[in-house]
Each structure stands twice: as C-alpha cells, then as structure tokens.
Coordinates of C-alpha atoms and ligand atoms in Angstrom, one line a residue:
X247 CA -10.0 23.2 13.6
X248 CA -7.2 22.3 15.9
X249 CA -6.4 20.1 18.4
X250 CA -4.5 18.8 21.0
X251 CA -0.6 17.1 20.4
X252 CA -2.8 14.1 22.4
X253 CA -5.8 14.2 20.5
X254 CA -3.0 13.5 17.0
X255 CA -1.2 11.1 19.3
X256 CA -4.9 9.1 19.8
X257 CA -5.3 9.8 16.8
X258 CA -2.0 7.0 15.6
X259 CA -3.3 5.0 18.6
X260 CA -6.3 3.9 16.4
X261 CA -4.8 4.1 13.5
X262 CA -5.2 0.4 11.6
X263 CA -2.2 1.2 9.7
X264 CA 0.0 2.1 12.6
X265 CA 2.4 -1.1 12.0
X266 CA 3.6 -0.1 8.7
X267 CA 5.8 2.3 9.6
X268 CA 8.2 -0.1 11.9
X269 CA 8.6 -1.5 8.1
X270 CA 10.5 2.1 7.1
X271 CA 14.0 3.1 7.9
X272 CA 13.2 7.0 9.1
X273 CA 15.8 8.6 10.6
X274 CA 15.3 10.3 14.5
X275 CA 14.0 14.0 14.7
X276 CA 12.9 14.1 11.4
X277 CA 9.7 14.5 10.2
X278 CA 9.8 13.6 6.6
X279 CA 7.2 14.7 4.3
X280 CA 8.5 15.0 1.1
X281 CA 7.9 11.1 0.1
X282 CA 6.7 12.0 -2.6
X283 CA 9.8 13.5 -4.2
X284 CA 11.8 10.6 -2.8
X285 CA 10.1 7.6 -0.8
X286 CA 11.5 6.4 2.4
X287 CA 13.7 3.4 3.0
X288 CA 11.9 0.1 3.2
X289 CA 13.5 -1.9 5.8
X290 CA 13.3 -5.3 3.9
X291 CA 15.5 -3.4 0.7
X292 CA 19.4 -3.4 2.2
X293 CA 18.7 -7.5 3.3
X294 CA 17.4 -8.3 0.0
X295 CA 19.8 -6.3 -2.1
X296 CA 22.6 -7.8 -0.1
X297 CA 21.1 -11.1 -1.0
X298 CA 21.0 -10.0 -5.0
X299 CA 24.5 -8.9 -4.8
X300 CA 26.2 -11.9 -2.9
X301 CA 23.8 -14.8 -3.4
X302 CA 22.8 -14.1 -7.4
X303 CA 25.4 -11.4 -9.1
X304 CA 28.4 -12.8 -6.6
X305 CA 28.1 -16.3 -6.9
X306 CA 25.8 -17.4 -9.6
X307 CA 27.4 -14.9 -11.8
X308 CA 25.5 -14.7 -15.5
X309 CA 23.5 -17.8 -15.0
X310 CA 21.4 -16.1 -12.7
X311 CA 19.6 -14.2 -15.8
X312 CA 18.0 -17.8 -15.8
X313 CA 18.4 -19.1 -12.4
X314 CA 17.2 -16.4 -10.2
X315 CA 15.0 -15.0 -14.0
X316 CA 16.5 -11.9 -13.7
X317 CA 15.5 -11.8 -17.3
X318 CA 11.8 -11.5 -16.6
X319 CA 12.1 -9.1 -13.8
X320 CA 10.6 -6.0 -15.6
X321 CA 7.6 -7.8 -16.2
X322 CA 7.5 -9.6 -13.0
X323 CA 7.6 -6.1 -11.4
X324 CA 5.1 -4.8 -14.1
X325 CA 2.8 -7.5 -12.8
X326 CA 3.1 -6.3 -9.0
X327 CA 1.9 -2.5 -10.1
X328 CA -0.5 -3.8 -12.3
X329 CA -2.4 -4.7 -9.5
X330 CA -1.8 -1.1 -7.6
X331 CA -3.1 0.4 -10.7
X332 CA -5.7 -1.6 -11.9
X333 CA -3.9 -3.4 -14.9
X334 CA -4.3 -6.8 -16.1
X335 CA -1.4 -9.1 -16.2
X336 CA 1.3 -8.7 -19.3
X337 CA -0.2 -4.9 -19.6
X338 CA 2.7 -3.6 -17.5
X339 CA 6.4 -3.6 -17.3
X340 CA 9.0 -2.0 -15.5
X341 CA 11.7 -0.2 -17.6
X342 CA 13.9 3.0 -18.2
X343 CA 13.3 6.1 -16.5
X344 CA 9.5 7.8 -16.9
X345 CA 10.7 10.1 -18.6
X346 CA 12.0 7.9 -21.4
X347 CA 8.9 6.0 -20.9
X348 CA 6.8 8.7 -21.5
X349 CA 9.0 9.5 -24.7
X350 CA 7.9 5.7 -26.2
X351 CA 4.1 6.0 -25.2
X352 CA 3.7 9.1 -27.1
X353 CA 5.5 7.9 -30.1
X354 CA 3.3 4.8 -29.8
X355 CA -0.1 6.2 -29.3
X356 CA 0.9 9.0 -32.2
X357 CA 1.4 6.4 -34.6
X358 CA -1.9 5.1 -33.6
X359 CA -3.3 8.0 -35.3
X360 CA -1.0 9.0 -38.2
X361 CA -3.2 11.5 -40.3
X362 CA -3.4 13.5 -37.1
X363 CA -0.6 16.0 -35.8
X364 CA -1.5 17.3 -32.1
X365 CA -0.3 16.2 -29.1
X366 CA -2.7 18.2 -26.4
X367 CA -1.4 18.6 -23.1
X368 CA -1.7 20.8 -19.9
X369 CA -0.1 23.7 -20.0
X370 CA 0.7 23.5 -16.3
X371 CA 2.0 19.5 -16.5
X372 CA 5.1 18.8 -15.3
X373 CA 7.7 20.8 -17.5
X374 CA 9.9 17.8 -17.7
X375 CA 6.7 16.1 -19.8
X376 CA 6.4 19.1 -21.6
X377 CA 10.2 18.8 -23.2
X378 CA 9.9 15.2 -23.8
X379 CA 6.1 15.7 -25.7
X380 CA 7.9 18.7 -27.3
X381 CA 10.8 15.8 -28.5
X382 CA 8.9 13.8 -30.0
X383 CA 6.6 16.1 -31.9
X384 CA 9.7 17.7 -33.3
X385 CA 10.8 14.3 -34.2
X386 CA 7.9 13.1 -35.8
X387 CA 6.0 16.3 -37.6
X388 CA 3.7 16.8 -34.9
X389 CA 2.6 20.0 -32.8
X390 CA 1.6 20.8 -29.2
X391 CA -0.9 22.8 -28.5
X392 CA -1.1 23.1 -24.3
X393 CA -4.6 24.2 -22.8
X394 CA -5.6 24.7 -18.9
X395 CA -6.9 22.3 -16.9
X396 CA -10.8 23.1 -17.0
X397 CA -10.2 23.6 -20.6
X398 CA -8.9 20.2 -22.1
X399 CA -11.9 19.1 -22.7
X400 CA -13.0 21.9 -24.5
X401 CA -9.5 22.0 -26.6
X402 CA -10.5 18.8 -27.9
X403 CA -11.4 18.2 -31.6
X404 CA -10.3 15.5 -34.4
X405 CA -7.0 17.4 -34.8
X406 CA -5.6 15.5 -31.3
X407 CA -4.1 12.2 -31.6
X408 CA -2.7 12.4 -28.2
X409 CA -4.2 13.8 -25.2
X410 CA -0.9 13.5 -22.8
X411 CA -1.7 14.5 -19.2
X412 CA -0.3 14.3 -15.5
X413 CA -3.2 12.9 -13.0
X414 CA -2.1 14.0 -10.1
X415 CA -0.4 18.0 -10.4
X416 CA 2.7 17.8 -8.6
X417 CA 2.7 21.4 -7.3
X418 CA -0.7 20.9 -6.0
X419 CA -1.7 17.4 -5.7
X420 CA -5.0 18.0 -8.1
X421 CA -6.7 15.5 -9.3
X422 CA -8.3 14.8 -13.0
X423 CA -11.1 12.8 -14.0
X424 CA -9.6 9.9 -15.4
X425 CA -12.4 8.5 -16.5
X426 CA -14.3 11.2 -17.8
X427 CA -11.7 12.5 -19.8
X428 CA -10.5 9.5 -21.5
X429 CA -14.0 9.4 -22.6
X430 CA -13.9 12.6 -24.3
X431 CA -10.9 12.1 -25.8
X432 CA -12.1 9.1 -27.5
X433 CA -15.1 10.7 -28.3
X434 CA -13.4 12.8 -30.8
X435 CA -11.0 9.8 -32.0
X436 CA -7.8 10.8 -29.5
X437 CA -5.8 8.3 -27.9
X438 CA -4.6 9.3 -24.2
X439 CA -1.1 8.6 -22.3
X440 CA -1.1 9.3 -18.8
X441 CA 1.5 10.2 -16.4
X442 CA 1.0 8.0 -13.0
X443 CA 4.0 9.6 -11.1
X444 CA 2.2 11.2 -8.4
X445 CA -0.7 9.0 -8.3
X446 CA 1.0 5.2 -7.7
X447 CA 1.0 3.7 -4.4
X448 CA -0.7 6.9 -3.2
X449 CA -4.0 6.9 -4.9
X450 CA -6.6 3.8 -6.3
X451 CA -6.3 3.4 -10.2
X452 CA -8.3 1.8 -12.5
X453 CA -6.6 1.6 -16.0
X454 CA -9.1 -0.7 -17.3
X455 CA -12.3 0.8 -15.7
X456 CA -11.2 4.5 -17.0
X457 CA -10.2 3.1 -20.1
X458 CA -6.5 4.4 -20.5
X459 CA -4.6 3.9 -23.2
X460 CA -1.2 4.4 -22.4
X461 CA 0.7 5.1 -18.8
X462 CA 3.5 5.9 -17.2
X463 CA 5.4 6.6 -13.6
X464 CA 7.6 6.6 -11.1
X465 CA 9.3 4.0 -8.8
X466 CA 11.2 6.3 -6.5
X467 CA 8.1 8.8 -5.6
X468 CA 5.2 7.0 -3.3
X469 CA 6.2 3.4 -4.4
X470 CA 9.5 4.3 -2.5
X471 CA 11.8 2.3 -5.3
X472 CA 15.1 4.4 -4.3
X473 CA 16.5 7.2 -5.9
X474 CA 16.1 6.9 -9.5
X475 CA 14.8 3.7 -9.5
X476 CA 13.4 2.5 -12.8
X477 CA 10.1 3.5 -13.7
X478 CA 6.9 1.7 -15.4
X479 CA 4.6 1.7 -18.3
X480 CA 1.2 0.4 -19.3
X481 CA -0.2 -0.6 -22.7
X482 CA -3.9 -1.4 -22.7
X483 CA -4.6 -4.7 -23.7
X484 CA -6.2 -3.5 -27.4
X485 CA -2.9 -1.5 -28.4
X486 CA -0.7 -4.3 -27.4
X487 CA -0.7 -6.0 -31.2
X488 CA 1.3 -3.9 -33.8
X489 CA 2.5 -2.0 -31.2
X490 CA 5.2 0.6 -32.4
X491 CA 7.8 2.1 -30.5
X492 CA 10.6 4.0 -31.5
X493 CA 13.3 2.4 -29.4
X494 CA 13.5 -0.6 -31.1
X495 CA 16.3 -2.6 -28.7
X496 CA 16.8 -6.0 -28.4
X497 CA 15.2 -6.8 -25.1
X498 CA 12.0 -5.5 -26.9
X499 CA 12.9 -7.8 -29.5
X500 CA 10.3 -11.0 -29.9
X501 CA 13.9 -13.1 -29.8
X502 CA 16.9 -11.3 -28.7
X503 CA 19.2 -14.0 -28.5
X504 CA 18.4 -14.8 -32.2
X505 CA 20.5 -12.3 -32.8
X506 CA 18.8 -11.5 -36.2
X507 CA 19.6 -8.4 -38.3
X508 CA 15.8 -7.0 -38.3
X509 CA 13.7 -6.0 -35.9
X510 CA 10.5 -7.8 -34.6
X511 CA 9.2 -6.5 -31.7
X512 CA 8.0 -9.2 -29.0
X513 CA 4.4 -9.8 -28.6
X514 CA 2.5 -7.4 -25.9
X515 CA 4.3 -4.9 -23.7
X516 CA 7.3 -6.3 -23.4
X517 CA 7.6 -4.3 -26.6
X518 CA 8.0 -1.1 -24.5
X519 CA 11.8 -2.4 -23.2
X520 CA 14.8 -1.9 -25.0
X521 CA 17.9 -2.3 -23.3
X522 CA 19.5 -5.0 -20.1
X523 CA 17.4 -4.4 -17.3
X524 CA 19.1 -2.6 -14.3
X525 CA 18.9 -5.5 -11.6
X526 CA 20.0 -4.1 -8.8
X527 CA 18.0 -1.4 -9.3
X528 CA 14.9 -3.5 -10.3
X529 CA 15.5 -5.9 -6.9
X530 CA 15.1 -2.8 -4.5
X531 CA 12.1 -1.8 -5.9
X532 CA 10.7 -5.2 -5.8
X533 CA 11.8 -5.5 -2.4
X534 CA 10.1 -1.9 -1.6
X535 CA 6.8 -3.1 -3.3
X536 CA 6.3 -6.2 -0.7
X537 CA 5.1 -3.4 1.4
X538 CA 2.2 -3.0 -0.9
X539 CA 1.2 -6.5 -1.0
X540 CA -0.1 -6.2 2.5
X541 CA -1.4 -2.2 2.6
X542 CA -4.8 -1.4 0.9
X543 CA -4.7 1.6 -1.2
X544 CA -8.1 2.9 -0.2
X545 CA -7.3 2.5 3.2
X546 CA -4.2 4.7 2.4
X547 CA -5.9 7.2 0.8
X548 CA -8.1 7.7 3.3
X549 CA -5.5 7.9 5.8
X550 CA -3.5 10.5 3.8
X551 CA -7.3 12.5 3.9
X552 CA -7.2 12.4 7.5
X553 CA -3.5 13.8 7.5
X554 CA -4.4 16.5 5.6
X555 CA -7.4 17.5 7.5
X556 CA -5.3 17.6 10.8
X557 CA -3.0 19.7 8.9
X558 CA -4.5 22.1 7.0
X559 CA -7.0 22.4 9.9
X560 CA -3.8 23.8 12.6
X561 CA -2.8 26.1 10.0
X562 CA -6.1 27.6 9.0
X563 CA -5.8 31.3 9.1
X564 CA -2.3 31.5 9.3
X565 CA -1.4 35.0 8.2
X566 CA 0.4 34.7 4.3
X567 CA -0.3 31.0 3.8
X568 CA -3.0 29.7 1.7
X569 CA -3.7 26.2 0.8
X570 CA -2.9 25.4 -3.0
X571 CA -4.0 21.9 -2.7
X572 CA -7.9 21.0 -3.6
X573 CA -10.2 20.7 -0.4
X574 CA -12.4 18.0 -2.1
X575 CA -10.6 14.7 -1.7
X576 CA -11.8 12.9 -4.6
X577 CA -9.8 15.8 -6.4
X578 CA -6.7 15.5 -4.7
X579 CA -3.9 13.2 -4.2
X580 CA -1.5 12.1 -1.4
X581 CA -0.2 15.9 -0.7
X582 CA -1.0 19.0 1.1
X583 CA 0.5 22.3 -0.9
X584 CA 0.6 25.5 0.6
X585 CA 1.6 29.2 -1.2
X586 CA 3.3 31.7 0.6
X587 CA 5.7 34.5 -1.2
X588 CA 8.9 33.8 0.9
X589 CA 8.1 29.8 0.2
X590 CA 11.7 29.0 -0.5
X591 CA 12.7 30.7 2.6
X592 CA 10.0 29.5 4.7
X593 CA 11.1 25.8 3.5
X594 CA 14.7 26.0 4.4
X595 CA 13.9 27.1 7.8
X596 CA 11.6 24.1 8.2
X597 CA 14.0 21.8 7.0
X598 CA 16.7 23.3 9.6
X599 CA 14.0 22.2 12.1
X600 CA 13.7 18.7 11.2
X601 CA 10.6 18.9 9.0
X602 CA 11.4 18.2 5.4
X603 CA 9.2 19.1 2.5
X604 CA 10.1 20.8 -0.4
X605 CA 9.8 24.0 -2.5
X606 CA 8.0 24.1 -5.7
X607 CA 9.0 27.4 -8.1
X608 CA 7.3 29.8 -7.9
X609 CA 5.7 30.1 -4.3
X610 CA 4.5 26.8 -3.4
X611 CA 5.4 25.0 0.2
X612 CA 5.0 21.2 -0.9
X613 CA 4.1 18.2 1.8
X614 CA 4.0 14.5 0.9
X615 CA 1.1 12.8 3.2
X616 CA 2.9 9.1 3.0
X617 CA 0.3 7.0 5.1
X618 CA 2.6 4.1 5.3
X619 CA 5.2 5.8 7.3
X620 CA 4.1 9.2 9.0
X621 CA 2.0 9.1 12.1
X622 CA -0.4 12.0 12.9
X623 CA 1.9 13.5 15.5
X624 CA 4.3 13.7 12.8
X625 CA 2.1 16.3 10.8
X626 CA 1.0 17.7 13.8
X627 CA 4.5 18.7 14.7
X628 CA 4.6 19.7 11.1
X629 CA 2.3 22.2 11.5
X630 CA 3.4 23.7 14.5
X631 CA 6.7 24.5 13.4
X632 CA 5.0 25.8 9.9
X633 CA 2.9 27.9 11.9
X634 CA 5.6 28.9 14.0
X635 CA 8.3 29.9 11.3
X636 CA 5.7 32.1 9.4
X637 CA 3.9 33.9 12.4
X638 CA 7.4 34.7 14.1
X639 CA 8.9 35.6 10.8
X640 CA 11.7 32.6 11.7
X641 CA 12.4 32.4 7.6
X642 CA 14.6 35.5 7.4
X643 CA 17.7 35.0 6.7
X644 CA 16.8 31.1 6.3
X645 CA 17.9 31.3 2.3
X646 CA 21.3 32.6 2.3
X647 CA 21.3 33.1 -1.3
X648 CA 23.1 30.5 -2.7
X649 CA 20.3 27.8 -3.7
X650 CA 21.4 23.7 -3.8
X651 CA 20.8 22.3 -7.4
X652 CA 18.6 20.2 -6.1
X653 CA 15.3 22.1 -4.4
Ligands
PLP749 C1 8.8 12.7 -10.9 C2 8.1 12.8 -12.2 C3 8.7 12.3 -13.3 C4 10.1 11.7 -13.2 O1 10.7 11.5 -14.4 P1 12.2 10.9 -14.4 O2 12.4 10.4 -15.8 O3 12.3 9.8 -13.3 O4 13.1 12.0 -14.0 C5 8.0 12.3 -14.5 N1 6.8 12.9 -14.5 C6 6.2 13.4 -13.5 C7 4.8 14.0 -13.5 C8 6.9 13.4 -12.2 O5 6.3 13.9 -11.2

C-alpha cells in the first residue's frame, strides 16, 4: 500500500516518540538509515566527553580512577544494558570489542562442558563469529559443525557444548526464538552464547526469562556508542562462580593492585575484563545510553514495525527488488533488507542521493529502521528514491569499479 508524503508527515505528527530525534546530531539532506552499522550522534556525547577530558583526565589526572570511579565504569555501564536486555545487576559489563568478547564466552561456556567437543553454530552467522568460534576451537581441541537456521534444533545432540548463535541476522534482520532454543539446547546438556549486536537498543530482551547463558554485542550499532565503541557481555547469574576465561588480565583479577604473581579471577562478571578500560571510549557510550533511560524499547520496536510497513508497502512490486527481511514482526528486528542483483550499484546511487544504507555481499540492499531518530518522511523519501533509482535504471554507472574498503 502507499500513501501520500502527508499521510508519512501525519504520520510523525502523532508519533509519541517524535521528541527524540532533537536529542540526535543528523546532518541536513540526509536520510540516514544505516544506524545499525553505525548509530547516530547523541547530542549530549561532545558536552560530556568534553567534560571527561577537561574536568576528570585534564585536571584530576589519575586520581580520577577513584574520584570520578572511572575504575567501575565497565560495570556501571554493564548495569545500564542490563536493564535494556533483561539482566540482573553484576551479570553485565562493558569491555573489549564483541568480537573479543565473543572469543571469552565461548572459551567459558566450553569449559563448562569439557568431555564435549562441538561448538554448533549457524552456518549463515556473521562470518566475523564464525572465525573467532573457529579460534577458539582450534585453540582448545574442539570442532564446529555449522547447520541452517530451521535446522539447529535438529543438529543438536549431547556432542554440543556450545550452541553459539547471532539473534538478529544482520543481512536480513531475522529473528530466532530465544527462548525456545535455549531450551533445546539445554535439553540435550549444551550451554548457549548469544550474539546481541543487532538486537540491543533495537529489540526487547529477556536474558533471564529465555534463560541465556552467555551474551555478547555491540555499543556502536543501535546503542549508538560511536565508532568502535567498546562492547558488552553477560554471564548468567549460575555460571558466574568458577567462571573460566582465557584472558586472564589483571582487571579481571579479584585484586589487581595486589599485584600478586597468580591469578584469581574476581568474583562474578567482572571476570570477563582483562585489561584498563578505554574511558573515553566508555564515557561516550554512557553518555549515548542516557537516551535509553527515557525511551521504551517496546514502544521502539513498534515504531521501527510501523517504519517498515510504510516502506516495504511504497516499494511493493517494484520490478527486481524483493524483500529479504521476515514479514512477521515477532521474527524480525529493527531493519528492512531488500535483494536486488545490481545491489551494490543500486546502493551507491542511493547514497549519492542523500539516502544512506548499506550493501550486504552478495545482493542484499540493507536499511536500519532507528526509531529514535528517523521520522516517517524520512523512509518515505527513502523509498521514493529506491523506487526511483531501480525503475529508471539510475544505478548504472553508479559503481565505478573501484569499491571503498569499507561497504
Ligand atoms: C557488528 C557485529 C559485531 C562487531 O564485532 P566487533 O568486534 O565490534 O568488530 C560482532 N558480531 C555481530 C553479529 C555484529 O553484527
């Protein structure tokens, strides 16, 4: 169905989450929809960083590790997406990169199971999680065995220790069942480590109701942390004690400033860190995450549905696109994906437009829905230049053949 620039613009008129976007640096002519990739600018990060640099680092110096407890920042930030991700306190913190992340959690929850030697993943995950699961197994004796998605469950048996899966697909924004299959995981003894990076600040979580084991994501993507800011990872409450994790440093240490000569890891998930915290880092994405204190994730989802109704609905029928994303929305996260075989093409033309999104190998047209900061015009607009490039055939000659490193 389609409808009227007017009908969007009512449309945003109504819209109870309107207000938020005033709380975004967004630049003018752009129509940004690739925040899941890289968030947008809070407008509350530059003052607060400038306040870390010259307040804490510039005048307080090293005593503000106690004064300002920059020493407790990962698990003061842990805390805050706990609570996006349905965590208890002291389950989360914030450290590292995911990918590094996701590196410690499988080691973890694989030495949760020693007499067992599979790590069973998706064989369309994210390829970076595919490497690092690939790592570790080579490190520690242990296979992968990769399956499709409608076929985990099936692939299970009491040879998996570690069920390692992606919830939201980040070429096409499918959803798994959390819940259902962490339950038949455990049914057949397997611990599970998830990968959050497409789900946080986009979608509701429940790590306690689904009964995760392990998770991990991303602070630049939806939680809008700034590029490569540090990432997260959750250890349920029951794997906390005796947890074991590879990267033994001594912020992971139960008392670093001992300084003894053996390891003894600190008590809960604090555990999971293991070198000085990146502050500067850390304070921008605690800044960034005051904008979640005051939005409702459910209201957000359901916002990002209603985005992706409007625009899949003005590009229904379009003539070599076809919608890669689920229809359902209780399968689908914060993102619209389209295939088309000139994709890469098709996306650079867009982008010379004003409307960014981005290109997913090997035909996939890829478009954050970020409730917080794009309006229904915005993907209206979206989809009338998308409609426009493909119809009039506006992509040739839009990828010159030289492709950026980063697509
Ligand atoms: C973005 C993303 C990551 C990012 O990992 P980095 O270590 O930050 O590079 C990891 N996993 C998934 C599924 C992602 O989408």
């Amino acid at each position: 169905m389609t409808i009227s620039r007017q009908d969007a613009a009512a449309l945003d008129r109504s819209d109870p989450l309107a207000g938020f976007r005033d709380r975004f640096v967004l630049p003018d002519g752009v129509v940004y929809l690739d925040g899941n990739s890289l968030g947008a600018l809070p407008r509350n990060v530059t003052g607060h960083l400038e306040k870390v640099i010259g307040q804490q680092w510039g005048t307080d110096l090293i005593g503000s590790w106690n004064i300002h407890d920059w020493i407790d920042l990962p698990g003061r930030l842990g805390d805050r997406i706990g609570r996006l991700i349905g965590a208890p306190a002291g389950s989360v913190t914030v450290a590292d990169s995911t990918s590094i992340n996701l590196f410690k959690a499988l080691a973890a929850a694989l030495s949760l199971r020693p007499d067992r030697r599979v790590i069973l993943t998706e064989a369309a995950n994210f390829p970076n999680d595919l490497y690092i699961a690939a790592g570790v197994a080579g490190l520690m004796d242990k296979e992968v065995r990769r399956a499709r998605k409608h076929e985990l469950a099936a692939a299970l048996d009491d040879e998996v220790a570690v069920l390692c899966l992606t919830e939201v697909d980040f070429r096409t924004g499918e959803r798994l069942d959390m819940g259902l299959l962490n339950e038949r995981a455990h049914a057949v003894g397997a611990v599970v480590v998830w990968d959050l990076s497409h789900s946080t600040g986009a979608v509701p979580l429940d790590m306690t109701g689904s009964g995760a084991d392990f998770a991990v994501g991303c602070g630049y993507k939806f939680l809008n942390g700034g590029p490569g800011a540090p990432a997260f990872v959750y250890v349920a409450p029951q794997h906390q004690m005796g947890l074991h994790q590879p990267l033994t440093g001594w912020l992971g240490h139960a008392a670093p400033f001992e300084f003894a000569p053996d390891y003894r890891p600190a008590p809960g998930v604090t555990a999971m860190r293991v070198g000085t915290p990146p502050i500067l880092s850390m304070a921008a994405l605690d800044a960034a995450l005051d904008v979640f204190a005051d939005a409702d994730i459910a209201a957000m989802k359901a916002k990002a549905d209603q985005l992706f109704e409007l625009f899949t609905g003005e590009l229904e029928g379009v003539d070599g696109l076809s919608l890669a994303s689920p229809r359902d929305p209780a399968r689908r996260g914060s993102q619209a994906s389209f295939r088309h075989p000139e994709a890469y093409a098709v996306m650079r033309a867009l982008i010379g437009r004003g409307i960014v999104g981005d290109f997913r190998e090997p035909d996939i047209l890829r478009f954050g829905l970020t409730p917080l900061y794009t309006r229904f015009v915005d993907v209206w607009e979206a989809a009338r230049g998308l409609r426009e490039v493909v119809e009039q055939g506006l992509w040739m000659g839009a990828a010159d053949g030289h492709r950026a490193k980063v697509v």
